[in-house]
PDB file of N, CA and C in Angstrom:
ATOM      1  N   UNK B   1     -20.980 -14.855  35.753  1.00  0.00           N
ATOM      2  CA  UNK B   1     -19.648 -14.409  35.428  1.00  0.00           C
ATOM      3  C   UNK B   1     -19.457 -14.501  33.906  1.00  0.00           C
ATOM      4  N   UNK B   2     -19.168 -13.594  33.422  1.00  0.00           N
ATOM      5  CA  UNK B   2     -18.955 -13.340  31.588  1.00  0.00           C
ATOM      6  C   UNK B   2     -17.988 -14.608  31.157  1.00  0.00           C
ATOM      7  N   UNK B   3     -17.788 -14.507  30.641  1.00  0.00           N
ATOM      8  CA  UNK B   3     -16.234 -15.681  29.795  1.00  0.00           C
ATOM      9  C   UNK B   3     -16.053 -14.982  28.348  1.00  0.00           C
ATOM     10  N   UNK B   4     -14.782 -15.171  28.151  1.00  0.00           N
ATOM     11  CA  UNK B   4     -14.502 -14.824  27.029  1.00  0.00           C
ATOM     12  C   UNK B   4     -13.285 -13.550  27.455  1.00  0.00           C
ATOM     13  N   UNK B   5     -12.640 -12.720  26.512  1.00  0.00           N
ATOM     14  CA  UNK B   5     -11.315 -11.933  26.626  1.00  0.00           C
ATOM     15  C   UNK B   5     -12.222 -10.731  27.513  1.00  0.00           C
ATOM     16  N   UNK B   6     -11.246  -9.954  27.897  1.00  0.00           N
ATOM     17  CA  UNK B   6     -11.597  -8.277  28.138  1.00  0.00           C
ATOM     18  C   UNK B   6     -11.360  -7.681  27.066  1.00  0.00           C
ATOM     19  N   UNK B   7     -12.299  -6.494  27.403  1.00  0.00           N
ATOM     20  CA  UNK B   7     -12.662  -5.442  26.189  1.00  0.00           C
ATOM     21  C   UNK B   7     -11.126  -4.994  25.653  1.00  0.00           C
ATOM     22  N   UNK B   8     -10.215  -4.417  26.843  1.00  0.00           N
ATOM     23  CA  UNK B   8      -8.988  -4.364  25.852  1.00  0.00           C
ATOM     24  C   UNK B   8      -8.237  -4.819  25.640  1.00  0.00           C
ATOM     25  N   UNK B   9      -7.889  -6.101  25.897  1.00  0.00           N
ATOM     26  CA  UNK B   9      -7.137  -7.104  25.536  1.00  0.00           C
ATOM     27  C   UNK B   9      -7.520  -7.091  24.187  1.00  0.00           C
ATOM     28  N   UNK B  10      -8.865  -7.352  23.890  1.00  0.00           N
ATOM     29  CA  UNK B  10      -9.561  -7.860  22.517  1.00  0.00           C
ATOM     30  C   UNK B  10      -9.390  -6.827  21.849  1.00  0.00           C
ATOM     31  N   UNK B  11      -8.989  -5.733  22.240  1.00  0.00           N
ATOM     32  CA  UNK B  11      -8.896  -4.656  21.084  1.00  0.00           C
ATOM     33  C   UNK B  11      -7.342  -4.653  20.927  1.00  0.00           C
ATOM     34  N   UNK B  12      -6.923  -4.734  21.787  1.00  0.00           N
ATOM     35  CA  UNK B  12      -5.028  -4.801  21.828  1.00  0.00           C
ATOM     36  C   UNK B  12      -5.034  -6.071  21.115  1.00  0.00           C
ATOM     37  N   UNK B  13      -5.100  -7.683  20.362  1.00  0.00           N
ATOM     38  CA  UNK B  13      -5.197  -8.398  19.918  1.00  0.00           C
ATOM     39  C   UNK B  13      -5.441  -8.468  18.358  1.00  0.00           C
ATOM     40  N   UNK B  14      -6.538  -7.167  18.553  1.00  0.00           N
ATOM     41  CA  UNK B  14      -7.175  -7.114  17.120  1.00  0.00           C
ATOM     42  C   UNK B  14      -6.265  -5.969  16.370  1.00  0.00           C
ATOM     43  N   UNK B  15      -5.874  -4.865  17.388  1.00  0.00           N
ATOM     44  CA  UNK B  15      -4.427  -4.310  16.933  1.00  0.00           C
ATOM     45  C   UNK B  15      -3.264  -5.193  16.240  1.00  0.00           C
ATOM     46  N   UNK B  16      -2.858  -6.081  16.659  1.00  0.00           N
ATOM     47  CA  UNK B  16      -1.524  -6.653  16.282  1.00  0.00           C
ATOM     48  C   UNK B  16      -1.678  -7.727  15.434  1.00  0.00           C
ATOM     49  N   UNK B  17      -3.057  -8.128  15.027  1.00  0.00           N
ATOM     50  CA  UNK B  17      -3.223  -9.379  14.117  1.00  0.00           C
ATOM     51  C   UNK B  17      -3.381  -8.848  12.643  1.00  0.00           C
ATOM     52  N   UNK B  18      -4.155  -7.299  13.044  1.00  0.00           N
ATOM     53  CA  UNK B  18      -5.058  -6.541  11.679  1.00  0.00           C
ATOM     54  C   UNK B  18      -2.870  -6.053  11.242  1.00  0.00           C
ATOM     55  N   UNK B  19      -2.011  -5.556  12.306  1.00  0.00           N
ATOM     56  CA  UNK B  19      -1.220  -5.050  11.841  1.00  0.00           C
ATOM     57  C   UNK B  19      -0.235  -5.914  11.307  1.00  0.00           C
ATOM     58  N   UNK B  20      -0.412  -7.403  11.228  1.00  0.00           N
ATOM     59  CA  UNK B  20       0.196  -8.337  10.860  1.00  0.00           C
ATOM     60  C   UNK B  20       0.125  -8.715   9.749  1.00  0.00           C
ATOM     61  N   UNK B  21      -1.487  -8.815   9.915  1.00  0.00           N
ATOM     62  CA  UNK B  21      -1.863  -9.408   8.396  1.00  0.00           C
ATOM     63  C   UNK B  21      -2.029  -8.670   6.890  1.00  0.00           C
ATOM     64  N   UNK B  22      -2.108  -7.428   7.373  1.00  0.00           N
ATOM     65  CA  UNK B  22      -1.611  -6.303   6.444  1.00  0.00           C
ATOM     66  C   UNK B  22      -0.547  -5.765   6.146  1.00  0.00           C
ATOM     67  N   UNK B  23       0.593  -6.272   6.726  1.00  0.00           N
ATOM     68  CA  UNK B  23       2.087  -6.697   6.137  1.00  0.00           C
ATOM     69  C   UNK B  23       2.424  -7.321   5.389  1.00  0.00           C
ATOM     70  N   UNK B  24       1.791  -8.404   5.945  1.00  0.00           N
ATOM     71  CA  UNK B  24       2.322  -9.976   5.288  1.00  0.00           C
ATOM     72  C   UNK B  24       1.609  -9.473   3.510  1.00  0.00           C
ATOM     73  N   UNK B  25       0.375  -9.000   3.539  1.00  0.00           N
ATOM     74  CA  UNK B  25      -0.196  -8.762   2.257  1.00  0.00           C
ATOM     75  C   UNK B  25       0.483  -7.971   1.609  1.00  0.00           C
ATOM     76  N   UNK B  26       0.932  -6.418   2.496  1.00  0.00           N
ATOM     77  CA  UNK B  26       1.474  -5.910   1.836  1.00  0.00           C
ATOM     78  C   UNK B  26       3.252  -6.603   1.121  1.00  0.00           C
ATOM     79  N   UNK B  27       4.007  -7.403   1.975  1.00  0.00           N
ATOM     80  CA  UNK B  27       5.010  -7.685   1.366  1.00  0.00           C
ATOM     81  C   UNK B  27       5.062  -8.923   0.248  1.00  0.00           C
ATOM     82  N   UNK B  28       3.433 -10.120   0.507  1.00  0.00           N
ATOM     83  CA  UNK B  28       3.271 -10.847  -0.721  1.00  0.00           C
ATOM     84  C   UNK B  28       3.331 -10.067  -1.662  1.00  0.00           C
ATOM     85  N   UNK B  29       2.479  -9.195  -1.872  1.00  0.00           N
ATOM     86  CA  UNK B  29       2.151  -8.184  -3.236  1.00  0.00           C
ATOM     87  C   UNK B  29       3.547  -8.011  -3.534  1.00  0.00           C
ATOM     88  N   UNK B  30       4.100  -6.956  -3.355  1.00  0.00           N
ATOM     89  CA  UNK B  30       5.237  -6.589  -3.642  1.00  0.00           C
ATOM     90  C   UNK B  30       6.140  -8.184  -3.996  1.00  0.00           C
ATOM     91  N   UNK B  31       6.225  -8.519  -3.584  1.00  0.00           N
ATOM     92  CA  UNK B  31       7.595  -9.823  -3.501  1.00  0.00           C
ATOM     93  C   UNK B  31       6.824 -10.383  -5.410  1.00  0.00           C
ATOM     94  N   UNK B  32       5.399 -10.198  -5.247  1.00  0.00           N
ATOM     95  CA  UNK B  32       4.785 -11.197  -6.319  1.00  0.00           C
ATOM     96  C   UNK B  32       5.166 -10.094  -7.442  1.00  0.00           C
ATOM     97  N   UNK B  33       5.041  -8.958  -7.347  1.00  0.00           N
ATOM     98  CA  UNK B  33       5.408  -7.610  -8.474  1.00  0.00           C
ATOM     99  C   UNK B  33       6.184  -8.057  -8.527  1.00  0.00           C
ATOM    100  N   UNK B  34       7.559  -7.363  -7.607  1.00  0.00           N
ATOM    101  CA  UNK B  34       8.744  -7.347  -7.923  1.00  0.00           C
ATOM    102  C   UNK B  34       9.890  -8.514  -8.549  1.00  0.00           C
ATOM    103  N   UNK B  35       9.619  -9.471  -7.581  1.00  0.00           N
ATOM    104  CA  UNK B  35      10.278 -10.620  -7.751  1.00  0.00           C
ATOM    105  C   UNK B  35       9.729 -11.526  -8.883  1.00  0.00           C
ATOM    106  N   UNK B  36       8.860 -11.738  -8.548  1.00  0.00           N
ATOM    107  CA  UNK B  36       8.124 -13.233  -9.529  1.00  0.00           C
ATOM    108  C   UNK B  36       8.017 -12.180 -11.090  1.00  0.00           C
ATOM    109  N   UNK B  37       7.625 -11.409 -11.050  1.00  0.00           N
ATOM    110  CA  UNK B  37       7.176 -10.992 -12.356  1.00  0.00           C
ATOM    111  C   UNK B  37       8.057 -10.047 -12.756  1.00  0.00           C
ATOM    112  N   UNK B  38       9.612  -9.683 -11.763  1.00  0.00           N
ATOM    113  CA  UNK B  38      10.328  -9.215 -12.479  1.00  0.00           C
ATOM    114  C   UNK B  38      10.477  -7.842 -12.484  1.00  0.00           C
ATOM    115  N   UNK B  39       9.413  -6.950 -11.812  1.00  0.00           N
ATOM    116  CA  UNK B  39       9.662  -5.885 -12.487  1.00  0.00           C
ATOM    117  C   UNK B  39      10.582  -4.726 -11.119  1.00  0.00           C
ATOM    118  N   UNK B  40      11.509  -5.288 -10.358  1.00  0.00           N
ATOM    119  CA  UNK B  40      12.098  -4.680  -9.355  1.00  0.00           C
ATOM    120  C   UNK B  40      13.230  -4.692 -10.129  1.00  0.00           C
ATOM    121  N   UNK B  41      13.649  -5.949 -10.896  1.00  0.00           N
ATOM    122  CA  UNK B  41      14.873  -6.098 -11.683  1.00  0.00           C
ATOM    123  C   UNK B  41      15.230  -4.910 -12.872  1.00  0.00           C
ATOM    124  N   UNK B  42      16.614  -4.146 -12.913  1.00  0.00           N
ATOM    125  CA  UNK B  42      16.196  -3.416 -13.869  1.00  0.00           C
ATOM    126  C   UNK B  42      16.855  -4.143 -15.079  1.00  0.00           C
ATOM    127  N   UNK B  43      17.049  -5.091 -16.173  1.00  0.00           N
ATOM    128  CA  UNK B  43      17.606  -5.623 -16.867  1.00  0.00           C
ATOM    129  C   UNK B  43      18.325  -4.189 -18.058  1.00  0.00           C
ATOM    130  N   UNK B  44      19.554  -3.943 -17.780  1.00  0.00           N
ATOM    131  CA  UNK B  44      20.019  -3.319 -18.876  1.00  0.00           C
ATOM    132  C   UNK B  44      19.265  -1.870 -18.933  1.00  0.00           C
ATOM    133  N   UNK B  45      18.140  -1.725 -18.878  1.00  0.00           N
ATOM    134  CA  UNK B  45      17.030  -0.107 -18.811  1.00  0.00           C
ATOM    135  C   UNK B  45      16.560  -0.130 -18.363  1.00  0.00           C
ATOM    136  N   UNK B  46      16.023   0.913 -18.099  1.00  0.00           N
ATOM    137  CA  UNK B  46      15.092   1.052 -17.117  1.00  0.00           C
ATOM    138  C   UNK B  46      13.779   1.072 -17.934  1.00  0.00           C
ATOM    139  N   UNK B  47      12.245   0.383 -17.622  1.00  0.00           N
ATOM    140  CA  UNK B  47      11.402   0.318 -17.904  1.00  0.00           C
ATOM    141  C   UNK B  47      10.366   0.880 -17.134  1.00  0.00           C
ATOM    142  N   UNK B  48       8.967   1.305 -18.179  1.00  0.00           N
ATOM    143  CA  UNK B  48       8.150   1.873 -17.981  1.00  0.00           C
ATOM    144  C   UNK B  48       7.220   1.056 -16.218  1.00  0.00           C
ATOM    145  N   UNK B  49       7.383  -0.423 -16.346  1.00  0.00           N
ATOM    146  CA  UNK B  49       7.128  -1.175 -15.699  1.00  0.00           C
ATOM    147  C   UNK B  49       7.716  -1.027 -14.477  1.00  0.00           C
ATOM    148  N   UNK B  50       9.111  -1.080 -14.644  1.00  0.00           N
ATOM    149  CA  UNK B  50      10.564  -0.928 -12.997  1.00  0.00           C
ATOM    150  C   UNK B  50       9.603   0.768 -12.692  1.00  0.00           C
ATOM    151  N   UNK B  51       9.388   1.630 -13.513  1.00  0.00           N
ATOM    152  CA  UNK B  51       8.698   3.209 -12.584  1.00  0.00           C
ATOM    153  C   UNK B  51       7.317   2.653 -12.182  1.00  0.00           C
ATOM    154  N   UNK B  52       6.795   2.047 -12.667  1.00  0.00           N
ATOM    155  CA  UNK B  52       5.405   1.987 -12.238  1.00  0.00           C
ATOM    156  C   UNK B  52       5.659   1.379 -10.693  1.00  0.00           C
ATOM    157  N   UNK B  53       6.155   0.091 -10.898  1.00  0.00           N
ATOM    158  CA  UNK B  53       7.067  -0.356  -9.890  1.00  0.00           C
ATOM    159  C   UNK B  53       7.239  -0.163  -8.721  1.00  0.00           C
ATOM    160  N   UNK B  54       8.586   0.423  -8.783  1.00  0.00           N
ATOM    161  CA  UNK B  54       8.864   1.909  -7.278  1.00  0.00           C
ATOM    162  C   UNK B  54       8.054   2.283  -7.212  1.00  0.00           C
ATOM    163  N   UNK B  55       7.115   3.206  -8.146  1.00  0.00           N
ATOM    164  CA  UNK B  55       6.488   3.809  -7.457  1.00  0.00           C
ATOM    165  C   UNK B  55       5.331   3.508  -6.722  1.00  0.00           C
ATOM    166  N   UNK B  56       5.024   2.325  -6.827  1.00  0.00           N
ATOM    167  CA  UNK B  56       3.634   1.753  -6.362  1.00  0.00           C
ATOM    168  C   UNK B  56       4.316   1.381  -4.785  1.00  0.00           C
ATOM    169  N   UNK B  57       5.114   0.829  -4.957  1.00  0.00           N
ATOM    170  CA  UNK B  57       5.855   0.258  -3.859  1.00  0.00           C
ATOM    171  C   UNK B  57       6.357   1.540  -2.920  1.00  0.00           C
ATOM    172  N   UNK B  58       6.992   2.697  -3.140  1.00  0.00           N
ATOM    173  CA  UNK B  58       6.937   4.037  -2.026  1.00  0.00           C
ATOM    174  C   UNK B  58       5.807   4.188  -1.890  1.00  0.00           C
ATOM    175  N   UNK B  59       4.862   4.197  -2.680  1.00  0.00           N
ATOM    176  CA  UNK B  59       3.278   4.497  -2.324  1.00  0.00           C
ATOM    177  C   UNK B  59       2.594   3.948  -1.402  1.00  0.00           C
ATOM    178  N   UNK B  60       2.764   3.052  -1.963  1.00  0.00           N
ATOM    179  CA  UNK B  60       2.314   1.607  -1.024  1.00  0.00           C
ATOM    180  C   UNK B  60       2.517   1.549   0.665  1.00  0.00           C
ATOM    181  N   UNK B  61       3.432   1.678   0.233  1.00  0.00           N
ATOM    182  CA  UNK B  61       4.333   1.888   2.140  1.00  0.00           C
ATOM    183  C   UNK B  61       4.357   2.945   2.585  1.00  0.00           C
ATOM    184  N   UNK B  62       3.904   3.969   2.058  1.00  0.00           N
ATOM    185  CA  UNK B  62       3.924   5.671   2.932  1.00  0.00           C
ATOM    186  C   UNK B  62       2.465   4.929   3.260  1.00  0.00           C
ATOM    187  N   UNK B  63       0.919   4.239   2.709  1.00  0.00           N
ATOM    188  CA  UNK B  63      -0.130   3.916   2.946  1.00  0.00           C
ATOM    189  C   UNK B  63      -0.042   3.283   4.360  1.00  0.00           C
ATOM    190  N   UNK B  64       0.658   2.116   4.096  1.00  0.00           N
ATOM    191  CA  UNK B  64       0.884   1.022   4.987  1.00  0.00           C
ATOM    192  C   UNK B  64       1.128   1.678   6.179  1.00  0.00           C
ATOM    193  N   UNK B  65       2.339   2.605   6.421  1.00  0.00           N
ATOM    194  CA  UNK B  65       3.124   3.222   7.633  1.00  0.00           C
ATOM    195  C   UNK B  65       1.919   4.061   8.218  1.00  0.00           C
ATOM    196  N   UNK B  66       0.889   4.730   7.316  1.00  0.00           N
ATOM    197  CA  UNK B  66       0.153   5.537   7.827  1.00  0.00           C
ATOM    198  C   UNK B  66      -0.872   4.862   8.524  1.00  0.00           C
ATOM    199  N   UNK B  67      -1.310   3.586   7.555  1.00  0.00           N
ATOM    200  CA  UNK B  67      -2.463   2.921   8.944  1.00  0.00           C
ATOM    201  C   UNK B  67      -1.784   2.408   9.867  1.00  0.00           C
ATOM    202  N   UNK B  68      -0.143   1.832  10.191  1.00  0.00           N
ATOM    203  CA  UNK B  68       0.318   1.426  11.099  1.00  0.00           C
ATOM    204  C   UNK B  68      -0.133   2.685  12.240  1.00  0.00           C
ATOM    205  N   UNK B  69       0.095   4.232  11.972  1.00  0.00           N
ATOM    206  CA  UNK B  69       0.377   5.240  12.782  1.00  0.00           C
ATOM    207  C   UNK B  69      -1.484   5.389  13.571  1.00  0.00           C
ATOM    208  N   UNK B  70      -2.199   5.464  12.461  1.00  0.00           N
ATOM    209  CA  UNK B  70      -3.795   5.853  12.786  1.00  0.00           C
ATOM    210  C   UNK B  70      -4.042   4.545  13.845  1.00  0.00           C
ATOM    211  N   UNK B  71      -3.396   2.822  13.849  1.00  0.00           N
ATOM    212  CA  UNK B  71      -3.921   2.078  14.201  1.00  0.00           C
ATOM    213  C   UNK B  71      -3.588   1.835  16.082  1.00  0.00           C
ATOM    214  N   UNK B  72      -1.900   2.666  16.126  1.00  0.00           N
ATOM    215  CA  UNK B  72      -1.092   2.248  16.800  1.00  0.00           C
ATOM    216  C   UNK B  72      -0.935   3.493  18.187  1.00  0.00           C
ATOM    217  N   UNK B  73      -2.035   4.633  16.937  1.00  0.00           N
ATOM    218  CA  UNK B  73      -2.283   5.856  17.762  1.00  0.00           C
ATOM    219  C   UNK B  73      -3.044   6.563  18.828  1.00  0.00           C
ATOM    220  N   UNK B  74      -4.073   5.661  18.682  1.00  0.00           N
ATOM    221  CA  UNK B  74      -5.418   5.299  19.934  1.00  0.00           C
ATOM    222  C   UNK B  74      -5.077   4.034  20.713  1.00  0.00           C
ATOM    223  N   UNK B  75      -5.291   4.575  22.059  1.00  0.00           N
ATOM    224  CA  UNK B  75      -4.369   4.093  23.100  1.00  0.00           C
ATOM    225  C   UNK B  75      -5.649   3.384  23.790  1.00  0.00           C
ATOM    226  N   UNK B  76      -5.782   1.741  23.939  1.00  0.00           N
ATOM    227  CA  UNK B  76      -6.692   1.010  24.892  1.00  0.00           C
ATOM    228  C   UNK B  76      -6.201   0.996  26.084  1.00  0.00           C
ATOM    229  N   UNK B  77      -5.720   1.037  26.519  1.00  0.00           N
ATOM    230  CA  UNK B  77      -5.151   1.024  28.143  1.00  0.00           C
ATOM    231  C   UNK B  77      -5.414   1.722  29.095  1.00  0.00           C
ATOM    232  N   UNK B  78      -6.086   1.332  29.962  1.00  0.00           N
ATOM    233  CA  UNK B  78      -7.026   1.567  31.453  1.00  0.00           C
ATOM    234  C   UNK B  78      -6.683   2.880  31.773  1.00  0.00           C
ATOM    235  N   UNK B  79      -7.152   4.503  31.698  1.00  0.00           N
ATOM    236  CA  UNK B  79      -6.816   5.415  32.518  1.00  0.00           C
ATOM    237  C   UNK B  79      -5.983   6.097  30.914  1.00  0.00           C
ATOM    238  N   UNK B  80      -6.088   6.084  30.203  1.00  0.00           N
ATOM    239  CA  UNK B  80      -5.248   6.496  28.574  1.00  0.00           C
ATOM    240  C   UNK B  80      -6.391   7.678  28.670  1.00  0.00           C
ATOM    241  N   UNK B  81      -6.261   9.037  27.884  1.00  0.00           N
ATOM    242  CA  UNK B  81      -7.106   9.470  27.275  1.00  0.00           C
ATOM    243  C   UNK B  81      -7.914   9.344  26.143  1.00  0.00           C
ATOM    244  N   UNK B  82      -7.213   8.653  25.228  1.00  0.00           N
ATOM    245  CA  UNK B  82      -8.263   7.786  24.167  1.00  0.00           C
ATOM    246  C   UNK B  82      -8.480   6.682  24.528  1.00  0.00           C
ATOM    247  N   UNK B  83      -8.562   6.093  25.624  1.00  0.00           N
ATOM    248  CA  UNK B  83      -8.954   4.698  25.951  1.00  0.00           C
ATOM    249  C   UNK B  83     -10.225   4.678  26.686  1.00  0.00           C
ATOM    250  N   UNK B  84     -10.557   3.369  27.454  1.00  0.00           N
ATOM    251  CA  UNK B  84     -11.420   3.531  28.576  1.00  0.00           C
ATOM    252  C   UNK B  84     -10.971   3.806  29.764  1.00  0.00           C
ATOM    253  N   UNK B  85     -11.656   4.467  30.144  1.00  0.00           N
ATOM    254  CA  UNK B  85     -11.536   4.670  32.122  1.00  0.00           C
ATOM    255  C   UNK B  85     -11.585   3.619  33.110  1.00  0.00           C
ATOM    256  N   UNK B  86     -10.695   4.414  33.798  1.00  0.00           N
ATOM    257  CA  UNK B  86     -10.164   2.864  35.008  1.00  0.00           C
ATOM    258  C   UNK B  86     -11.511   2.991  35.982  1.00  0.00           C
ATOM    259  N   UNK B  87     -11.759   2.140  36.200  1.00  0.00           N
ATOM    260  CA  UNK B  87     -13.054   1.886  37.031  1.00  0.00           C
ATOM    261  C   UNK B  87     -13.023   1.577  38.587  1.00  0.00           C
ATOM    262  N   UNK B  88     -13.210   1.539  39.381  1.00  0.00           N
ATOM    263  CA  UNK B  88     -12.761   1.110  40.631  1.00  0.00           C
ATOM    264  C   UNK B  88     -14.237   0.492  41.501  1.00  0.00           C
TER     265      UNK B  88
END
């Protein structure tokens, strides 16, 4: 008898940890730009830094949203067409 997870559990698992932990990175980064170093703040003008800024940060997250979509878009579940087949 095997031990250890099923095949899609372990892929449904590895879905929601990979989509976790590439949040959390993506919102350290940002929080460490924006916040710690200031450059979300616009003090008085706007700086070359506050555009680089935004824009890294819309960038960033149209990226992010898109591997959420590619990751969230292939379906493991028994009898799915992108999944495996239900077996009997």
């Amino acid at each position: 008898m095997p031990q250890g997870m099923e095949p899609e559990v372990r892929k449904y698992l590895f879905k929601v940890l990979n989509s976790l932990c590439y949040g959390l990175l993506w919102m350290t980064l940002n929080v460490l730009g924006g916040l710690y170093w200031g450059y979300a703040s616009i003090n008085g003008k706007l700086s070359v830094g506050n555009i680089i800024f935004f824009a890294w940060f819309i960038l960033s997250l149209l990226v992010l949203l898109y591997y959420y979509y590619r990751i969230w878009s292939t379906r493991t579940l028994p009898g799915s067409p992108n999944g495996p087949s239900e077996k009997k």
